[in-house]
mmCIF file of C-alpha atoms and ligand atoms in Angstrom:
data_model
loop_
_atom_site.group_PDB
_atom_site.id
_atom_site.type_symbol
_atom_site.label_atom_id
_atom_site.label_comp_id
_atom_site.label_asym_id
_atom_site.label_seq_id
_atom_site.Cartn_x
_atom_site.Cartn_y
_atom_site.Cartn_z
ATOM 1 C CA UNK T 1 -17.385 -0.711 -12.506
ATOM 2 C CA UNK T 2 -21.008 -0.038 -11.639
ATOM 3 C CA UNK T 3 -21.602 -2.785 -9.126
ATOM 4 C CA UNK T 4 -22.971 -2.329 -5.662
ATOM 5 C CA UNK T 5 -21.178 -2.848 -2.422
ATOM 6 C CA UNK T 6 -23.001 -2.596 0.873
ATOM 7 C CA UNK T 7 -22.030 -0.299 3.666
ATOM 8 C CA UNK T 8 -22.253 -2.172 6.958
ATOM 9 C CA UNK T 9 -20.588 0.525 9.061
ATOM 10 C CA UNK T 10 -21.150 3.314 9.923
ATOM 11 C CA UNK T 11 -24.944 3.045 9.957
ATOM 12 C CA UNK T 12 -27.290 3.280 8.178
ATOM 13 C CA UNK T 13 -26.843 0.186 6.008
ATOM 14 C CA UNK T 14 -26.859 1.331 2.343
ATOM 15 C CA UNK T 15 -25.994 0.247 -1.214
ATOM 16 C CA UNK T 16 -23.098 2.144 -2.704
ATOM 17 C CA UNK T 17 -21.413 2.066 -6.078
ATOM 18 C CA UNK T 18 -17.933 0.617 -6.041
ATOM 19 C CA UNK T 19 -16.630 3.135 -8.548
ATOM 20 C CA UNK T 20 -15.552 6.216 -6.565
ATOM 21 C CA UNK T 21 -16.131 4.647 -3.132
ATOM 22 C CA UNK T 22 -12.606 5.350 -1.861
ATOM 23 C CA UNK T 23 -11.948 8.395 -4.086
ATOM 24 C CA UNK T 24 -14.580 10.161 -1.978
ATOM 25 C CA UNK T 25 -12.220 9.934 1.006
ATOM 26 C CA UNK T 26 -9.885 12.594 -0.480
ATOM 27 C CA UNK T 27 -6.950 11.316 1.544
ATOM 28 C CA UNK T 28 -4.636 13.729 -0.279
ATOM 29 C CA UNK T 29 -6.334 16.592 1.550
ATOM 30 C CA UNK T 30 -5.650 15.136 4.999
ATOM 31 C CA UNK T 31 -1.872 15.519 5.137
ATOM 32 C CA UNK T 32 0.514 18.453 5.214
ATOM 33 C CA UNK T 33 4.266 18.577 4.559
ATOM 34 C CA UNK T 34 4.691 18.966 8.336
ATOM 35 C CA UNK T 35 2.512 15.915 9.030
ATOM 36 C CA UNK T 36 2.089 13.729 5.942
ATOM 37 C CA UNK T 37 -0.881 11.355 5.908
ATOM 38 C CA UNK T 38 0.413 7.782 5.690
ATOM 39 C CA UNK T 39 -1.927 4.961 4.728
ATOM 40 C CA UNK T 40 -1.484 1.296 3.930
ATOM 41 C CA UNK T 41 -3.601 -1.435 2.410
ATOM 42 C CA UNK T 42 -3.463 -5.196 2.861
ATOM 43 C CA UNK T 43 -5.450 -8.070 1.498
ATOM 44 C CA UNK T 44 -5.931 -11.171 3.618
ATOM 45 C CA UNK T 45 -7.947 -14.350 3.897
ATOM 46 C CA UNK T 46 -10.283 -14.966 6.811
ATOM 47 C CA UNK T 47 -7.534 -17.024 8.420
ATOM 48 C CA UNK T 48 -5.073 -14.150 8.195
ATOM 49 C CA UNK T 49 -2.897 -15.153 5.240
ATOM 50 C CA UNK T 50 -1.515 -12.355 3.043
ATOM 51 C CA UNK T 51 0.700 -14.781 1.097
ATOM 52 C CA UNK T 52 1.595 -18.468 1.084
ATOM 53 C CA UNK T 53 5.056 -19.968 0.996
ATOM 54 C CA UNK T 54 6.345 -22.539 -1.444
ATOM 55 C CA UNK T 55 8.439 -25.472 -0.235
ATOM 56 C CA UNK T 56 11.628 -23.473 -0.953
ATOM 57 C CA UNK T 57 10.414 -20.641 1.335
ATOM 58 C CA UNK T 58 9.533 -18.206 -1.481
ATOM 59 C CA UNK T 59 6.343 -16.306 -0.745
ATOM 60 C CA UNK T 60 3.635 -15.834 -3.359
ATOM 61 C CA UNK T 61 0.241 -14.169 -3.594
ATOM 62 C CA UNK T 62 -2.416 -16.832 -4.255
ATOM 63 C CA UNK T 63 -4.703 -15.911 -7.180
ATOM 64 C CA UNK T 64 -7.844 -16.514 -5.129
ATOM 65 C CA UNK T 65 -6.953 -13.549 -2.882
ATOM 66 C CA UNK T 66 -7.061 -10.987 -5.650
ATOM 67 C CA UNK T 67 -10.306 -9.813 -7.235
ATOM 68 C CA UNK T 68 -11.166 -6.985 -9.665
ATOM 69 C CA UNK T 69 -13.318 -5.332 -6.981
ATOM 70 C CA UNK T 70 -10.479 -5.203 -4.484
ATOM 71 C CA UNK T 71 -8.055 -4.079 -7.189
ATOM 72 C CA UNK T 72 -10.279 -1.153 -8.150
ATOM 73 C CA UNK T 73 -10.244 0.035 -4.534
ATOM 74 C CA UNK T 74 -6.470 -0.457 -4.360
ATOM 75 C CA UNK T 75 -6.126 1.763 -7.456
ATOM 76 C CA UNK T 76 -8.462 4.391 -5.989
ATOM 77 C CA UNK T 77 -6.206 4.546 -2.931
ATOM 78 C CA UNK T 78 -3.175 4.880 -5.199
ATOM 79 C CA UNK T 79 -4.830 7.728 -7.070
ATOM 80 C CA UNK T 80 -4.855 9.798 -3.870
ATOM 81 C CA UNK T 81 -1.135 9.486 -3.229
ATOM 82 C CA UNK T 82 1.544 12.134 -3.739
ATOM 83 C CA UNK T 83 3.968 9.322 -3.163
ATOM 84 C CA UNK T 84 4.001 5.523 -3.303
ATOM 85 C CA UNK T 85 6.330 3.804 -0.841
ATOM 86 C CA UNK T 86 7.343 0.458 -2.257
ATOM 87 C CA UNK T 87 10.296 -1.818 -1.529
ATOM 88 C CA UNK T 88 13.029 -3.850 -3.164
ATOM 89 C CA UNK T 89 11.140 -7.111 -2.753
ATOM 90 C CA UNK T 90 8.298 -5.879 -4.959
ATOM 91 C CA UNK T 91 10.743 -4.726 -7.649
ATOM 92 C CA UNK T 92 12.424 -8.130 -7.642
ATOM 93 C CA UNK T 93 9.011 -9.839 -8.054
ATOM 94 C CA UNK T 94 8.007 -7.360 -10.762
ATOM 95 C CA UNK T 95 11.187 -7.988 -12.703
ATOM 96 C CA UNK T 96 10.709 -11.769 -12.390
ATOM 97 C CA UNK T 97 7.157 -11.431 -13.758
ATOM 98 C CA UNK T 98 5.640 -12.720 -10.491
ATOM 99 C CA UNK T 99 3.639 -9.541 -9.829
ATOM 100 C CA UNK T 100 2.089 -6.941 -12.132
ATOM 101 C CA UNK T 101 3.114 -3.300 -12.405
ATOM 102 C CA UNK T 102 1.309 -1.018 -9.935
ATOM 103 C CA UNK T 103 3.731 1.924 -10.020
ATOM 104 C CA UNK T 104 1.756 4.159 -12.387
ATOM 105 C CA UNK T 105 -1.803 5.429 -12.237
ATOM 106 C CA UNK T 106 -4.347 5.017 -15.030
ATOM 107 C CA UNK T 107 -2.497 2.505 -17.194
ATOM 108 C CA UNK T 108 -5.287 -0.084 -17.346
ATOM 109 C CA UNK T 109 -8.799 -0.049 -18.673
ATOM 110 C CA UNK T 110 -10.259 -0.318 -15.166
ATOM 111 C CA UNK T 111 -8.309 2.708 -13.973
ATOM 112 C CA UNK T 112 -8.222 4.962 -17.047
ATOM 113 C CA UNK T 113 -10.350 7.589 -15.241
ATOM 114 C CA UNK T 114 -7.874 8.014 -12.402
ATOM 115 C CA UNK T 115 -5.220 10.145 -14.117
ATOM 116 C CA UNK T 116 -7.815 12.781 -15.011
ATOM 117 C CA UNK T 117 -9.199 12.580 -11.482
ATOM 118 C CA UNK T 118 -5.720 13.329 -10.100
ATOM 119 C CA UNK T 119 -5.306 16.331 -12.362
ATOM 120 C CA UNK T 120 -8.714 17.679 -11.286
ATOM 121 C CA UNK T 121 -7.607 17.293 -7.663
ATOM 122 C CA UNK T 122 -4.399 19.276 -8.270
ATOM 123 C CA UNK T 123 -2.170 16.195 -7.964
ATOM 124 C CA UNK T 124 0.655 15.407 -10.391
ATOM 125 C CA UNK T 125 -0.378 12.908 -13.112
ATOM 126 C CA UNK T 126 1.954 10.305 -11.589
ATOM 127 C CA UNK T 127 3.102 9.984 -7.986
ATOM 128 C CA UNK T 128 6.661 10.055 -6.703
ATOM 129 C CA UNK T 129 8.011 6.565 -5.989
ATOM 130 C CA UNK T 130 10.105 5.718 -2.930
ATOM 131 C CA UNK T 131 11.912 2.392 -2.789
ATOM 132 C CA UNK T 132 12.810 1.107 0.682
ATOM 133 C CA UNK T 133 15.717 -1.304 0.818
ATOM 134 C CA UNK T 134 18.455 -2.181 3.287
ATOM 135 C CA UNK T 135 20.407 -4.297 0.776
ATOM 136 C CA UNK T 136 20.106 -1.796 -2.114
ATOM 137 C CA UNK T 137 19.962 -4.840 -4.408
ATOM 138 C CA UNK T 138 17.035 -4.522 -6.768
ATOM 139 C CA UNK T 139 16.297 -3.936 -10.443
ATOM 140 C CA UNK T 140 14.995 -0.465 -11.359
ATOM 141 C CA UNK T 141 11.935 -0.747 -13.635
ATOM 142 C CA UNK T 142 12.101 1.386 -16.797
ATOM 143 C CA UNK T 143 8.469 2.465 -16.338
ATOM 144 C CA UNK T 144 9.414 4.967 -13.611
ATOM 145 C CA UNK T 145 11.646 7.025 -15.924
ATOM 146 C CA UNK T 146 9.333 6.498 -18.912
ATOM 147 C CA UNK T 147 6.537 8.206 -16.960
ATOM 148 C CA UNK T 148 8.796 10.989 -15.675
ATOM 149 C CA UNK T 149 8.276 10.019 -12.038
ATOM 150 C CA UNK T 150 10.586 11.273 -9.326
ATOM 151 C CA UNK T 151 12.148 8.236 -7.706
ATOM 152 C CA UNK T 152 13.908 8.219 -4.336
ATOM 153 C CA UNK T 153 15.678 5.319 -2.674
ATOM 154 C CA UNK T 154 15.429 5.025 1.118
ATOM 155 C CA UNK T 155 17.895 3.007 3.145
ATOM 156 C CA UNK T 156 19.634 2.851 6.528
ATOM 157 C CA UNK T 157 23.002 4.241 7.646
ATOM 158 C CA UNK T 158 24.495 0.757 7.534
ATOM 159 C CA UNK T 159 23.822 0.336 3.828
ATOM 160 C CA UNK T 160 26.803 -0.454 1.608
ATOM 161 C CA UNK T 161 28.212 3.013 0.682
ATOM 162 C CA UNK T 162 29.447 1.741 -2.700
ATOM 163 C CA UNK T 163 25.947 0.572 -3.629
ATOM 164 C CA UNK T 164 24.434 3.853 -2.451
ATOM 165 C CA UNK T 165 26.989 5.738 -4.547
ATOM 166 C CA UNK T 166 26.165 3.515 -7.523
ATOM 167 C CA UNK T 167 22.489 4.527 -7.345
ATOM 168 C CA UNK T 168 23.461 8.209 -6.971
ATOM 169 C CA UNK T 169 25.675 7.969 -10.044
ATOM 170 C CA UNK T 170 22.658 6.638 -11.942
ATOM 171 C CA UNK T 171 20.821 9.825 -10.972
ATOM 172 C CA UNK T 172 18.698 8.618 -8.041
ATOM 173 C CA UNK T 173 18.554 10.446 -4.738
ATOM 174 C CA UNK T 174 19.382 8.091 -1.863
ATOM 175 C CA UNK T 175 17.865 9.096 1.472
ATOM 176 C CA UNK T 176 19.430 7.764 4.649
ATOM 177 C CA UNK T 177 16.365 7.327 6.847
ATOM 178 C CA UNK T 178 17.307 5.250 9.874
ATOM 179 C CA UNK T 179 20.246 3.379 11.325
ATOM 180 C CA UNK T 180 20.184 -0.300 10.420
ATOM 181 C CA UNK T 181 17.091 -0.229 8.227
ATOM 182 C CA UNK T 182 14.598 2.391 7.106
ATOM 183 C CA UNK T 183 12.677 3.850 10.044
ATOM 184 C CA UNK T 184 9.247 5.455 9.843
ATOM 185 C CA UNK T 185 10.065 8.751 11.577
ATOM 186 C CA UNK T 186 13.079 9.814 9.462
ATOM 187 C CA UNK T 187 11.457 8.572 6.235
ATOM 188 C CA UNK T 188 8.182 10.441 6.720
ATOM 189 C CA UNK T 189 10.096 13.576 7.752
ATOM 190 C CA UNK T 190 12.310 13.402 4.663
ATOM 191 C CA UNK T 191 9.296 12.991 2.377
ATOM 192 C CA UNK T 192 7.401 15.812 4.090
ATOM 193 C CA UNK T 193 10.483 18.033 3.613
ATOM 194 C CA UNK T 194 10.128 17.357 -0.116
ATOM 195 C CA UNK T 195 6.535 18.661 -0.025
ATOM 196 C CA UNK T 196 4.826 15.238 -0.113
ATOM 197 C CA UNK T 197 1.581 15.091 1.882
ATOM 198 C CA UNK T 198 -0.112 11.773 1.149
ATOM 199 C CA UNK T 199 2.063 8.671 1.329
ATOM 200 C CA UNK T 200 0.641 5.304 0.287
ATOM 201 C CA UNK T 201 2.517 2.360 1.692
ATOM 202 C CA UNK T 202 2.403 -0.419 -0.895
ATOM 203 C CA UNK T 203 5.331 -2.330 0.587
ATOM 204 C CA UNK T 204 5.200 -5.492 2.686
ATOM 205 C CA UNK T 205 4.507 -6.240 6.333
ATOM 206 C CA UNK T 206 7.934 -5.095 7.584
ATOM 207 C CA UNK T 207 7.482 -1.551 6.302
ATOM 208 C CA UNK T 208 3.999 -1.532 7.843
ATOM 209 C CA UNK T 209 5.568 -2.505 11.158
ATOM 210 C CA UNK T 210 8.183 0.243 10.770
ATOM 211 C CA UNK T 211 5.499 2.894 10.267
ATOM 212 C CA UNK T 212 3.168 1.609 12.966
ATOM 213 C CA UNK T 213 5.823 1.267 15.669
ATOM 214 C CA UNK T 214 7.148 4.752 14.891
ATOM 215 C CA UNK T 215 3.625 6.193 15.215
ATOM 216 C CA UNK T 216 3.610 7.339 11.601
ATOM 217 C CA UNK T 217 0.730 5.310 10.172
ATOM 218 C CA UNK T 218 -2.521 7.271 9.939
ATOM 219 C CA UNK T 219 -4.902 4.711 8.457
ATOM 220 C CA UNK T 220 -4.994 1.032 7.575
ATOM 221 C CA UNK T 221 -7.219 -0.399 4.848
ATOM 222 C CA UNK T 222 -7.709 -4.120 4.909
ATOM 223 C CA UNK T 223 -9.658 -6.350 2.559
ATOM 224 C CA UNK T 224 -10.681 -9.612 4.187
ATOM 225 C CA UNK T 225 -11.864 -12.245 1.729
ATOM 226 C CA UNK T 226 -14.249 -14.833 3.112
ATOM 227 C CA UNK T 227 -12.115 -17.873 2.536
ATOM 228 C CA UNK T 228 -10.206 -20.135 4.823
ATOM 229 C CA UNK T 229 -7.035 -20.433 2.870
ATOM 230 C CA UNK T 230 -5.041 -22.893 4.949
ATOM 231 C CA UNK T 231 -1.506 -23.660 3.822
ATOM 232 C CA UNK T 232 0.975 -24.611 6.478
ATOM 233 C CA UNK T 233 3.586 -21.988 5.579
ATOM 234 C CA UNK T 234 2.248 -18.475 5.148
ATOM 235 C CA UNK T 235 2.868 -14.773 5.740
ATOM 236 C CA UNK T 236 0.719 -12.428 7.812
ATOM 237 C CA UNK T 237 0.385 -8.696 8.095
ATOM 238 C CA UNK T 238 2.277 -8.702 11.419
ATOM 239 C CA UNK T 239 5.282 -11.019 11.413
ATOM 240 C CA UNK T 240 7.168 -9.214 14.194
ATOM 241 C CA UNK T 241 6.941 -8.844 17.984
ATOM 242 C CA UNK T 242 3.610 -8.370 19.765
ATOM 243 C CA UNK T 243 2.083 -4.959 19.135
ATOM 244 C CA UNK T 244 0.039 -4.732 22.332
ATOM 245 C CA UNK T 245 -2.216 -1.638 22.493
ATOM 246 C CA UNK T 246 -0.529 -0.195 19.380
ATOM 247 C CA UNK T 247 -2.228 -2.908 17.331
ATOM 248 C CA UNK T 248 -5.729 -2.039 18.603
ATOM 249 C CA UNK T 249 -7.329 -0.196 15.716
ATOM 250 C CA UNK T 250 -10.619 1.683 15.469
ATOM 251 C CA UNK T 251 -13.040 0.765 12.694
ATOM 252 C CA UNK T 252 -13.892 3.726 10.486
ATOM 253 C CA UNK T 253 -15.873 2.024 7.718
ATOM 254 C CA UNK T 254 -16.821 -1.461 6.574
ATOM 255 C CA UNK T 255 -18.170 -2.379 3.140
ATOM 256 C CA UNK T 256 -19.348 -5.779 1.939
ATOM 257 C CA UNK T 257 -19.047 -7.257 -1.549
ATOM 258 C CA UNK T 258 -21.144 -10.441 -1.520
ATOM 259 C CA UNK T 259 -19.986 -11.819 -4.855
ATOM 260 C CA UNK T 260 -16.245 -12.319 -5.035
ATOM 261 C CA UNK T 261 -14.007 -14.271 -4.925
ATOM 262 C CA UNK T 262 -15.794 -17.366 -6.228
ATOM 263 C CA UNK T 263 -19.205 -16.165 -5.048
ATOM 264 C CA UNK T 264 -18.109 -16.070 -1.409
ATOM 265 C CA UNK T 265 -17.607 -12.451 -0.369
ATOM 266 C CA UNK T 266 -15.238 -9.937 1.106
ATOM 267 C CA UNK T 267 -15.150 -7.047 3.536
ATOM 268 C CA UNK T 268 -13.378 -3.798 2.869
ATOM 269 C CA UNK T 269 -12.403 -2.354 6.226
ATOM 270 C CA UNK T 270 -10.867 0.997 7.042
ATOM 271 C CA UNK T 271 -9.259 1.569 10.421
ATOM 272 C CA UNK T 272 -7.964 4.623 12.234
ATOM 273 C CA UNK T 273 -4.766 4.154 14.148
ATOM 274 C CA UNK T 274 -5.178 5.043 17.796
ATOM 275 C CA UNK T 275 -2.519 7.134 19.487
ATOM 276 C CA UNK T 276 -1.457 6.120 22.976
ATOM 277 C CA UNK T 277 0.743 8.560 24.840
HETATM 278 N N1 NAP V 301 -1.747 -9.576 0.512
HETATM 279 C C1 NAP V 301 -1.180 -8.398 0.640
HETATM 280 O O1 NAP V 301 -1.849 -7.382 0.852
HETATM 281 C C2 NAP V 301 0.310 -8.275 0.542
HETATM 282 C C3 NAP V 301 0.914 -7.038 0.696
HETATM 283 C C4 NAP V 301 2.304 -6.960 0.637
HETATM 284 C C5 NAP V 301 3.048 -8.096 0.401
HETATM 285 N N2 NAP V 301 2.391 -9.287 0.245
HETATM 286 C C6 NAP V 301 3.128 -10.519 0.021
HETATM 287 O O2 NAP V 301 3.742 -10.895 1.241
HETATM 288 C C7 NAP V 301 4.967 -11.550 0.969
HETATM 289 C C8 NAP V 301 6.091 -10.938 1.811
HETATM 290 O O3 NAP V 301 6.154 -9.553 1.600
HETATM 291 P P1 NAP V 301 7.366 -8.776 0.946
HETATM 292 O O4 NAP V 301 8.507 -9.677 0.617
HETATM 293 O O5 NAP V 301 6.802 -7.965 -0.146
HETATM 294 O O6 NAP V 301 7.773 -7.754 2.054
HETATM 295 P P2 NAP V 301 8.604 -7.833 3.413
HETATM 296 O O7 NAP V 301 8.867 -9.268 3.784
HETATM 297 O O8 NAP V 301 7.909 -6.979 4.388
HETATM 298 O O9 NAP V 301 9.969 -7.073 3.038
HETATM 299 C C9 NAP V 301 10.852 -7.556 2.086
HETATM 300 C C10 NAP V 301 12.000 -6.616 1.796
HETATM 301 O O10 NAP V 301 11.642 -5.238 1.873
HETATM 302 C C11 NAP V 301 12.746 -4.470 2.327
HETATM 303 N N3 NAP V 301 12.364 -3.830 3.579
HETATM 304 C C12 NAP V 301 11.290 -4.097 4.349
HETATM 305 N N4 NAP V 301 11.276 -3.306 5.415
HETATM 306 C C13 NAP V 301 12.382 -2.536 5.321
HETATM 307 C C14 NAP V 301 12.933 -1.522 6.128
HETATM 308 N N5 NAP V 301 12.367 -1.118 7.272
HETATM 309 N N6 NAP V 301 14.104 -0.936 5.720
HETATM 310 C C15 NAP V 301 14.700 -1.313 4.577
HETATM 311 N N7 NAP V 301 14.218 -2.273 3.765
HETATM 312 C C16 NAP V 301 13.077 -2.869 4.142
HETATM 313 C C17 NAP V 301 13.882 -5.431 2.552
HETATM 314 O O11 NAP V 301 14.606 -5.412 1.346
HETATM 315 P P3 NAP V 301 16.176 -5.640 1.172
HETATM 316 O O12 NAP V 301 16.308 -7.127 1.133
HETATM 317 O O13 NAP V 301 16.462 -4.980 -0.124
HETATM 318 O O14 NAP V 301 16.888 -5.014 2.277
HETATM 319 C C18 NAP V 301 13.149 -6.744 2.757
HETATM 320 O O15 NAP V 301 13.924 -7.862 2.408
HETATM 321 C C19 NAP V 301 5.182 -11.450 -0.551
HETATM 322 O O16 NAP V 301 4.774 -12.647 -1.142
HETATM 323 C C20 NAP V 301 4.252 -10.366 -0.992
HETATM 324 O O17 NAP V 301 3.760 -10.556 -2.317
HETATM 325 C C21 NAP V 301 1.060 -9.407 0.318
#
């Protein structure tokens, strides 16, 4: 997609081409098996909504949040991952047809270049997939096996042993990474032990919290669309306890797309996570 976005930070202000903007980051070169590079990406409105809730409490992603420009950048971030960390909730929404499939690289017209790009970078054509779940109740999409992807299931020690055994019998490795639920430290260590260096968190706000509180998140990407979404019941990127200094991030880059959604605009921000000892 040859359309310009404007770099607002760091200076100087410049026009850049969307296509390749985030590929240039080469995030897959920043991690090692000893210290994998973990990055996450969220999309929010100006008033902080990442999803709205229906009257029955079900959350959904409003259409006006998603744009082709943002999606291209999301896919460029995916292309740099050895491993995608998703969760049961996404697989339930995928199976119900509420969300599209984002588990494979290069399957759409707008991302057809990304598989070749991965191969040129020495990455496997498709990333490993990790599914985080405490309940272990989720449908496994056929696409993972069809594309020959390694798929691991991460859960806590308190998970139902019969369900864990059921997944093992179906040929999936189940990693116990935490006590009650999945914890960032044990999960990142287990994935590093398997040689994975760049881990893209495409799960929800609770997995983000898990990684951030455990000091495992390296970078946060956030798209902020210039709309006041409103909606009395909504979800945000940080539903848990106060973060305090841990939530104070450092801006690394900021790009501006003036044209979408609906001719308003959006910022693409990239933040480093600060370490406080
Ligand atoms: N705008 C955006 O960028 C964005 C990004 C992500 C999600 N969303 C939206 O936000 C809404 C809420 O997010 P969500 O339901 O995807 O995610 P979520 O509320 O963060 O997590 C939902 C499920 O993920 C599993 N999970 C989360 N953290 C876990 C942990 N530490 N250990 C084990 N399992 C864990 C649990 O599954 P089990 O029940 O299996 O235990 C949990 O029920 C959805 O509508 C979603 O579409 C928006």
